[in-house]
Amino acid sequence: MVILAFDIFGTVLDTSTVIQEFRNKQLEYTWLLTIMGKYVEFEEITKMALRYTLKVRGEENKFDEELNKWKNLKAYEDTKYLKEISEIAEVYALSNGSINEVKQYLERNGLLRYFKGIFSAESVKEYKPSPKVYKYFLDSIGAKEAFLVSSNAFDVIGAKNAGMRSIFVNRKKTIIDPIGSEPDVIVNDFKELYEWILQYK
C-alpha cells in the first residue's frame, strides 16, 4: 500500500484567504531560523510574521482579525477525496505546524479521521525543507519509501533531496522550480491524486 505524507498548509488547507506577504514572511522565518540553528514554535512564528507584515502595511490594528483568518483556514474542496484516498493508501500529515495545531485544523475541517498519524517539524526542531524533517518521518513509520504530497514547490524539492519520493499538487498550474529534482508525480488536484493511486496499486 502506498504511503502518503501530506503537507497541510497550502496543500490540504487553502491559505489564499490570508495576506500573501504574511504567508511569505512566515515561511521566510522558518527558513532563516533553521539555517541559523535556532528554533521558535510555529505558532509564535506565525504571530511574528503577521505583526511584521501589518506594521509594514500600517495596519497593526488588524492583528486579531488577520490572525483569526489564519486560525480558521478552510480545506480545499477537493480534499473530500481524502476519504477515498485513505481507503487505498496510508495517509499521514507532515507539517511545519505543531501536532496539536494540525490536529485542530484537521478536526475542524472534518478530515482528521482520514489520517493515520500527524508528524511535525517540532519533533526535530528544524523546519522544512530541512532533510531532518523528512528523514524523521520515514524513520518514525519504518518505511524505506513514501511520497510527500505538497502544493509547495520548496517542500517537494526538500523531500526529494532527503530521499523521499514526491507528488506535486499543482492546482495553480505553476512552473516547476529548476533548483531541485523533478517531482515523481504531478497532479492538478486530489481527484487526480486518487486516480493515480488506483493505477499505482
PDB file of C-alpha atoms in Angstrom:
ATOM      1  CA  MET A   1       0.000   0.000   0.000  1.00  0.00           C
ATOM      2  CA  VAL A   2       1.364   3.401  -0.984  1.00  0.00           C
ATOM      3  CA  ILE A   3       2.365   5.699   1.898  1.00  0.00           C
ATOM      4  CA  LEU A   4       1.463   9.377   1.557  1.00  0.00           C
ATOM      5  CA  ALA A   5       2.681  12.201   3.800  1.00  0.00           C
ATOM      6  CA  PHE A   6       0.522  15.257   3.208  1.00  0.00           C
ATOM      7  CA  ASP A   7       1.740  18.777   3.716  1.00  0.00           C
ATOM      8  CA  ILE A   8      -1.032  20.730   5.439  1.00  0.00           C
ATOM      9  CA  PHE A   9      -0.712  24.500   4.942  1.00  0.00           C
ATOM     10  CA  GLY A  10      -1.270  25.295   1.270  1.00  0.00           C
ATOM     11  CA  THR A  11      -1.892  21.676   0.291  1.00  0.00           C
ATOM     12  CA  VAL A  12      -4.793  20.498   2.443  1.00  0.00           C
ATOM     13  CA  LEU A  13      -5.679  23.937   3.785  1.00  0.00           C
ATOM     14  CA  ASP A  14      -6.267  26.884   1.454  1.00  0.00           C
ATOM     15  CA  THR A  15      -4.009  29.765   2.548  1.00  0.00           C
ATOM     16  CA  SER A  16      -5.205  32.159  -0.184  1.00  0.00           C
ATOM     17  CA  THR A  17      -7.557  33.863   2.286  1.00  0.00           C
ATOM     18  CA  VAL A  18      -4.663  35.348   4.266  1.00  0.00           C
ATOM     19  CA  ILE A  19      -2.345  38.211   3.280  1.00  0.00           C
ATOM     20  CA  GLN A  20       0.239  36.626   0.997  1.00  0.00           C
ATOM     21  CA  GLU A  21       3.076  38.852   2.220  1.00  0.00           C
ATOM     22  CA  PHE A  22       2.387  37.455   5.666  1.00  0.00           C
ATOM     23  CA  ARG A  23       2.438  33.870   4.404  1.00  0.00           C
ATOM     24  CA  ASN A  24       5.727  34.520   2.592  1.00  0.00           C
ATOM     25  CA  LYS A  25       7.252  36.103   5.691  1.00  0.00           C
ATOM     26  CA  GLN A  26       6.086  33.173   7.814  1.00  0.00           C
ATOM     27  CA  LEU A  27       7.932  30.747   5.530  1.00  0.00           C
ATOM     28  CA  GLU A  28      10.965  33.035   5.370  1.00  0.00           C
ATOM     29  CA  TYR A  29      11.221  32.991   9.166  1.00  0.00           C
ATOM     30  CA  THR A  30      11.116  29.178   9.269  1.00  0.00           C
ATOM     31  CA  TRP A  31      13.958  29.007   6.762  1.00  0.00           C
ATOM     32  CA  LEU A  32      16.071  31.669   8.488  1.00  0.00           C
ATOM     33  CA  LEU A  33      15.676  30.118  11.912  1.00  0.00           C
ATOM     34  CA  THR A  34      16.588  26.658  10.624  1.00  0.00           C
ATOM     35  CA  ILE A  35      19.662  27.982   8.810  1.00  0.00           C
ATOM     36  CA  MET A  36      20.743  29.826  11.978  1.00  0.00           C
ATOM     37  CA  GLY A  37      20.287  26.716  14.113  1.00  0.00           C
ATOM     38  CA  LYS A  38      17.521  28.278  16.187  1.00  0.00           C
ATOM     39  CA  TYR A  39      14.007  27.045  16.884  1.00  0.00           C
ATOM     40  CA  VAL A  40      10.843  29.006  17.611  1.00  0.00           C
ATOM     41  CA  GLU A  41       7.435  27.332  17.769  1.00  0.00           C
ATOM     42  CA  PHE A  42       5.441  27.629  14.563  1.00  0.00           C
ATOM     43  CA  GLU A  43       2.510  29.394  16.192  1.00  0.00           C
ATOM     44  CA  GLU A  44       4.874  32.069  17.501  1.00  0.00           C
ATOM     45  CA  ILE A  45       6.492  32.423  14.075  1.00  0.00           C
ATOM     46  CA  THR A  46       3.009  32.972  12.650  1.00  0.00           C
ATOM     47  CA  LYS A  47       2.364  35.836  15.071  1.00  0.00           C
ATOM     48  CA  MET A  48       5.791  37.390  14.457  1.00  0.00           C
ATOM     49  CA  ALA A  49       5.309  37.295  10.685  1.00  0.00           C
ATOM     50  CA  LEU A  50       1.821  38.755  10.927  1.00  0.00           C
ATOM     51  CA  ARG A  51       2.934  41.594  13.228  1.00  0.00           C
ATOM     52  CA  TYR A  52       5.757  42.473  10.845  1.00  0.00           C
ATOM     53  CA  THR A  53       3.523  42.388   7.761  1.00  0.00           C
ATOM     54  CA  LEU A  54       0.805  44.519   9.320  1.00  0.00           C
ATOM     55  CA  LYS A  55       3.368  47.025  10.608  1.00  0.00           C
ATOM     56  CA  VAL A  56       4.756  47.424   7.076  1.00  0.00           C
ATOM     57  CA  ARG A  57       1.216  47.953   5.797  1.00  0.00           C
ATOM     58  CA  GLY A  58       0.354  50.351   8.624  1.00  0.00           C
ATOM     59  CA  GLU A  59      -2.464  48.063   9.704  1.00  0.00           C
ATOM     60  CA  GLU A  60      -1.372  46.934  13.172  1.00  0.00           C
ATOM     61  CA  ASN A  61      -4.955  47.277  14.383  1.00  0.00           C
ATOM     62  CA  LYS A  62      -5.956  44.334  12.164  1.00  0.00           C
ATOM     63  CA  PHE A  63      -3.816  41.796  14.021  1.00  0.00           C
ATOM     64  CA  ASP A  64      -6.658  39.929  15.728  1.00  0.00           C
ATOM     65  CA  GLU A  65      -8.756  39.931  12.572  1.00  0.00           C
ATOM     66  CA  GLU A  66      -5.974  38.566  10.378  1.00  0.00           C
ATOM     67  CA  LEU A  67      -4.816  36.035  12.958  1.00  0.00           C
ATOM     68  CA  ASN A  68      -8.375  34.771  13.155  1.00  0.00           C
ATOM     69  CA  LYS A  69      -8.340  34.212   9.387  1.00  0.00           C
ATOM     70  CA  TRP A  70      -5.233  32.064   9.774  1.00  0.00           C
ATOM     71  CA  LYS A  71      -6.699  30.096  12.647  1.00  0.00           C
ATOM     72  CA  ASN A  72      -9.824  29.348  10.627  1.00  0.00           C
ATOM     73  CA  LEU A  73      -8.314  28.195   7.345  1.00  0.00           C
ATOM     74  CA  LYS A  74     -10.649  26.034   5.298  1.00  0.00           C
ATOM     75  CA  ALA A  75      -9.719  22.867   3.449  1.00  0.00           C
ATOM     76  CA  TYR A  76      -9.719  22.862  -0.338  1.00  0.00           C
ATOM     77  CA  GLU A  77     -12.913  21.496  -1.857  1.00  0.00           C
ATOM     78  CA  ASP A  78     -11.072  18.564  -3.446  1.00  0.00           C
ATOM     79  CA  THR A  79      -9.912  17.294  -0.047  1.00  0.00           C
ATOM     80  CA  LYS A  80     -13.225  15.422   0.031  1.00  0.00           C
ATOM     81  CA  TYR A  81     -11.281  12.775  -1.895  1.00  0.00           C
ATOM     82  CA  LEU A  82      -9.196  12.080   1.213  1.00  0.00           C
ATOM     83  CA  LYS A  83     -11.933   9.665   2.238  1.00  0.00           C
ATOM     84  CA  GLU A  84     -11.378   7.525  -0.857  1.00  0.00           C
ATOM     85  CA  ILE A  85      -7.607   8.044  -0.743  1.00  0.00           C
ATOM     86  CA  SER A  86      -7.412   6.857   2.869  1.00  0.00           C
ATOM     87  CA  GLU A  87      -9.162   3.630   1.900  1.00  0.00           C
ATOM     88  CA  ILE A  88      -6.419   2.633  -0.552  1.00  0.00           C
ATOM     89  CA  ALA A  89      -3.341   4.343   0.923  1.00  0.00           C
ATOM     90  CA  GLU A  90      -1.693   5.026   4.266  1.00  0.00           C
ATOM     91  CA  VAL A  91      -2.313   8.719   4.912  1.00  0.00           C
ATOM     92  CA  TYR A  92      -0.219  10.849   7.288  1.00  0.00           C
ATOM     93  CA  ALA A  93       0.297  14.558   7.884  1.00  0.00           C
ATOM     94  CA  LEU A  94       3.819  16.006   7.743  1.00  0.00           C
ATOM     95  CA  SER A  95       3.757  19.675   8.639  1.00  0.00           C
ATOM     96  CA  ASN A  96       5.718  22.625   9.954  1.00  0.00           C
ATOM     97  CA  GLY A  97       2.769  23.208  12.261  1.00  0.00           C
ATOM     98  CA  SER A  98       2.718  21.617  15.706  1.00  0.00           C
ATOM     99  CA  ILE A  99       0.977  18.286  16.163  1.00  0.00           C
ATOM    100  CA  ASN A 100      -1.696  19.925  18.308  1.00  0.00           C
ATOM    101  CA  GLU A 101      -2.224  22.763  15.826  1.00  0.00           C
ATOM    102  CA  VAL A 102      -2.516  20.439  12.830  1.00  0.00           C
ATOM    103  CA  LYS A 103      -4.869  18.135  14.711  1.00  0.00           C
ATOM    104  CA  GLN A 104      -7.188  21.054  15.452  1.00  0.00           C
ATOM    105  CA  TYR A 105      -7.247  22.184  11.809  1.00  0.00           C
ATOM    106  CA  LEU A 106      -7.973  18.691  10.509  1.00  0.00           C
ATOM    107  CA  GLU A 107     -10.635  18.106  13.140  1.00  0.00           C
ATOM    108  CA  ARG A 108     -12.303  21.439  12.427  1.00  0.00           C
ATOM    109  CA  ASN A 109     -12.470  20.596   8.733  1.00  0.00           C
ATOM    110  CA  GLY A 110     -13.748  17.066   9.315  1.00  0.00           C
ATOM    111  CA  LEU A 111     -10.607  15.410   7.943  1.00  0.00           C
ATOM    112  CA  LEU A 112      -8.782  14.065  10.994  1.00  0.00           C
ATOM    113  CA  ARG A 113     -10.279  10.570  10.723  1.00  0.00           C
ATOM    114  CA  TYR A 114      -8.549  10.016   7.376  1.00  0.00           C
ATOM    115  CA  PHE A 115      -5.042  10.403   8.830  1.00  0.00           C
ATOM    116  CA  LYS A 116      -3.190   7.532  10.496  1.00  0.00           C
ATOM    117  CA  GLY A 117      -0.865   9.961  12.252  1.00  0.00           C
ATOM    118  CA  ILE A 118       0.481  13.509  12.431  1.00  0.00           C
ATOM    119  CA  PHE A 119       4.192  14.273  12.219  1.00  0.00           C
ATOM    120  CA  SER A 120       5.619  17.719  12.869  1.00  0.00           C
ATOM    121  CA  ALA A 121       8.837  19.634  12.348  1.00  0.00           C
ATOM    122  CA  GLU A 122       8.666  20.410  16.071  1.00  0.00           C
ATOM    123  CA  SER A 123       9.994  16.898  16.733  1.00  0.00           C
ATOM    124  CA  VAL A 124      13.369  17.713  15.134  1.00  0.00           C
ATOM    125  CA  LYS A 125      13.361  21.446  15.927  1.00  0.00           C
ATOM    126  CA  GLU A 126      14.005  22.330  12.293  1.00  0.00           C
ATOM    127  CA  TYR A 127      11.580  23.320   9.556  1.00  0.00           C
ATOM    128  CA  LYS A 128      11.009  22.010   6.062  1.00  0.00           C
ATOM    129  CA  PRO A 129      12.850  21.774   3.729  1.00  0.00           C
ATOM    130  CA  SER A 130      15.444  20.555   6.257  1.00  0.00           C
ATOM    131  CA  PRO A 131      16.298  16.912   5.403  1.00  0.00           C
ATOM    132  CA  LYS A 132      15.839  16.043   9.074  1.00  0.00           C
ATOM    133  CA  VAL A 133      12.066  16.539   8.854  1.00  0.00           C
ATOM    134  CA  TYR A 134      11.555  14.072   6.018  1.00  0.00           C
ATOM    135  CA  LYS A 135      14.022  11.522   7.381  1.00  0.00           C
ATOM    136  CA  TYR A 136      12.336  11.745  10.775  1.00  0.00           C
ATOM    137  CA  PHE A 137       9.049  10.813   9.141  1.00  0.00           C
ATOM    138  CA  LEU A 138      10.499   7.831   7.272  1.00  0.00           C
ATOM    139  CA  ASP A 139      12.309   6.588  10.383  1.00  0.00           C
ATOM    140  CA  SER A 140       9.224   7.027  12.548  1.00  0.00           C
ATOM    141  CA  ILE A 141       6.994   4.863  10.371  1.00  0.00           C
ATOM    142  CA  GLY A 142       9.787   2.442   9.497  1.00  0.00           C
ATOM    143  CA  ALA A 143       9.404   2.906   5.760  1.00  0.00           C
ATOM    144  CA  LYS A 144      12.041   2.967   3.049  1.00  0.00           C
ATOM    145  CA  GLU A 145       9.701   4.572   0.559  1.00  0.00           C
ATOM    146  CA  ALA A 146       6.935   7.135   0.918  1.00  0.00           C
ATOM    147  CA  PHE A 147       5.569  10.030  -1.110  1.00  0.00           C
ATOM    148  CA  LEU A 148       5.358  13.581   0.148  1.00  0.00           C
ATOM    149  CA  VAL A 149       2.189  15.226  -1.208  1.00  0.00           C
ATOM    150  CA  SER A 150       2.531  19.006  -1.387  1.00  0.00           C
ATOM    151  CA  SER A 151       1.458  22.095  -3.306  1.00  0.00           C
ATOM    152  CA  ASN A 152       4.555  23.944  -2.068  1.00  0.00           C
ATOM    153  CA  ALA A 153       7.465  23.655  -4.512  1.00  0.00           C
ATOM    154  CA  PHE A 154      10.104  24.108  -1.779  1.00  0.00           C
ATOM    155  CA  ASP A 155       8.568  21.191   0.097  1.00  0.00           C
ATOM    156  CA  VAL A 156       8.630  18.891  -2.919  1.00  0.00           C
ATOM    157  CA  ILE A 157      12.261  19.838  -3.569  1.00  0.00           C
ATOM    158  CA  GLY A 158      13.136  19.251   0.091  1.00  0.00           C
ATOM    159  CA  ALA A 159      11.529  15.818   0.134  1.00  0.00           C
ATOM    160  CA  LYS A 160      13.380  14.698  -2.991  1.00  0.00           C
ATOM    161  CA  ASN A 161      16.641  15.996  -1.554  1.00  0.00           C
ATOM    162  CA  ALA A 162      16.076  13.935   1.601  1.00  0.00           C
ATOM    163  CA  GLY A 163      15.365  10.715  -0.267  1.00  0.00           C
ATOM    164  CA  MET A 164      11.571  10.736  -0.292  1.00  0.00           C
ATOM    165  CA  ARG A 165       9.504  10.499  -3.436  1.00  0.00           C
ATOM    166  CA  SER A 166       7.176  13.388  -4.163  1.00  0.00           C
ATOM    167  CA  ILE A 167       3.798  14.284  -5.609  1.00  0.00           C
ATOM    168  CA  PHE A 168       3.275  17.907  -6.597  1.00  0.00           C
ATOM    169  CA  VAL A 169      -0.346  19.037  -6.373  1.00  0.00           C
ATOM    170  CA  ASN A 170      -0.238  21.808  -8.953  1.00  0.00           C
ATOM    171  CA  ARG A 171      -3.640  23.457  -8.528  1.00  0.00           C
ATOM    172  CA  LYS A 172      -2.315  26.822  -9.706  1.00  0.00           C
ATOM    173  CA  LYS A 173      -0.590  25.429 -12.812  1.00  0.00           C
ATOM    174  CA  THR A 174       2.762  26.880 -11.777  1.00  0.00           C
ATOM    175  CA  ILE A 175       6.127  26.235 -13.402  1.00  0.00           C
ATOM    176  CA  ILE A 176       8.278  23.649 -11.602  1.00  0.00           C
ATOM    177  CA  ASP A 177      11.284  25.205  -9.899  1.00  0.00           C
ATOM    178  CA  PRO A 178      14.530  24.163 -11.626  1.00  0.00           C
ATOM    179  CA  ILE A 179      16.619  24.162  -8.432  1.00  0.00           C
ATOM    180  CA  GLY A 180      15.701  20.609  -7.413  1.00  0.00           C
ATOM    181  CA  SER A 181      14.789  17.238  -8.875  1.00  0.00           C
ATOM    182  CA  GLU A 182      11.527  16.926 -10.760  1.00  0.00           C
ATOM    183  CA  PRO A 183       8.571  15.609  -8.743  1.00  0.00           C
ATOM    184  CA  ASP A 184       7.864  11.919  -9.283  1.00  0.00           C
ATOM    185  CA  VAL A 185       4.218  12.723  -9.980  1.00  0.00           C
ATOM    186  CA  ILE A 186       2.308  15.904 -10.849  1.00  0.00           C
ATOM    187  CA  VAL A 187      -1.461  16.111 -10.356  1.00  0.00           C
ATOM    188  CA  ASN A 188      -3.870  19.039 -10.605  1.00  0.00           C
ATOM    189  CA  ASP A 189      -5.910  18.169  -7.535  1.00  0.00           C
ATOM    190  CA  PHE A 190      -6.790  15.410  -5.062  1.00  0.00           C
ATOM    191  CA  LYS A 191      -9.198  13.813  -7.531  1.00  0.00           C
ATOM    192  CA  GLU A 192      -6.309  13.205  -9.915  1.00  0.00           C
ATOM    193  CA  LEU A 193      -4.225  12.031  -6.967  1.00  0.00           C
ATOM    194  CA  TYR A 194      -6.865   9.431  -6.131  1.00  0.00           C
ATOM    195  CA  GLU A 195      -6.946   8.264  -9.754  1.00  0.00           C
ATOM    196  CA  TRP A 196      -3.162   7.988  -9.815  1.00  0.00           C
ATOM    197  CA  ILE A 197      -3.152   5.870  -6.630  1.00  0.00           C
ATOM    198  CA  LEU A 198      -5.671   3.484  -8.196  1.00  0.00           C
ATOM    199  CA  GLN A 199      -3.255   2.928 -11.058  1.00  0.00           C
ATOM    200  CA  TYR A 200      -0.185   2.781  -8.794  1.00  0.00           C
ATOM    201  CA  LYS A 201      -1.696  -0.063  -6.783  1.00  0.00           C
TER     202      LYS A 201
END
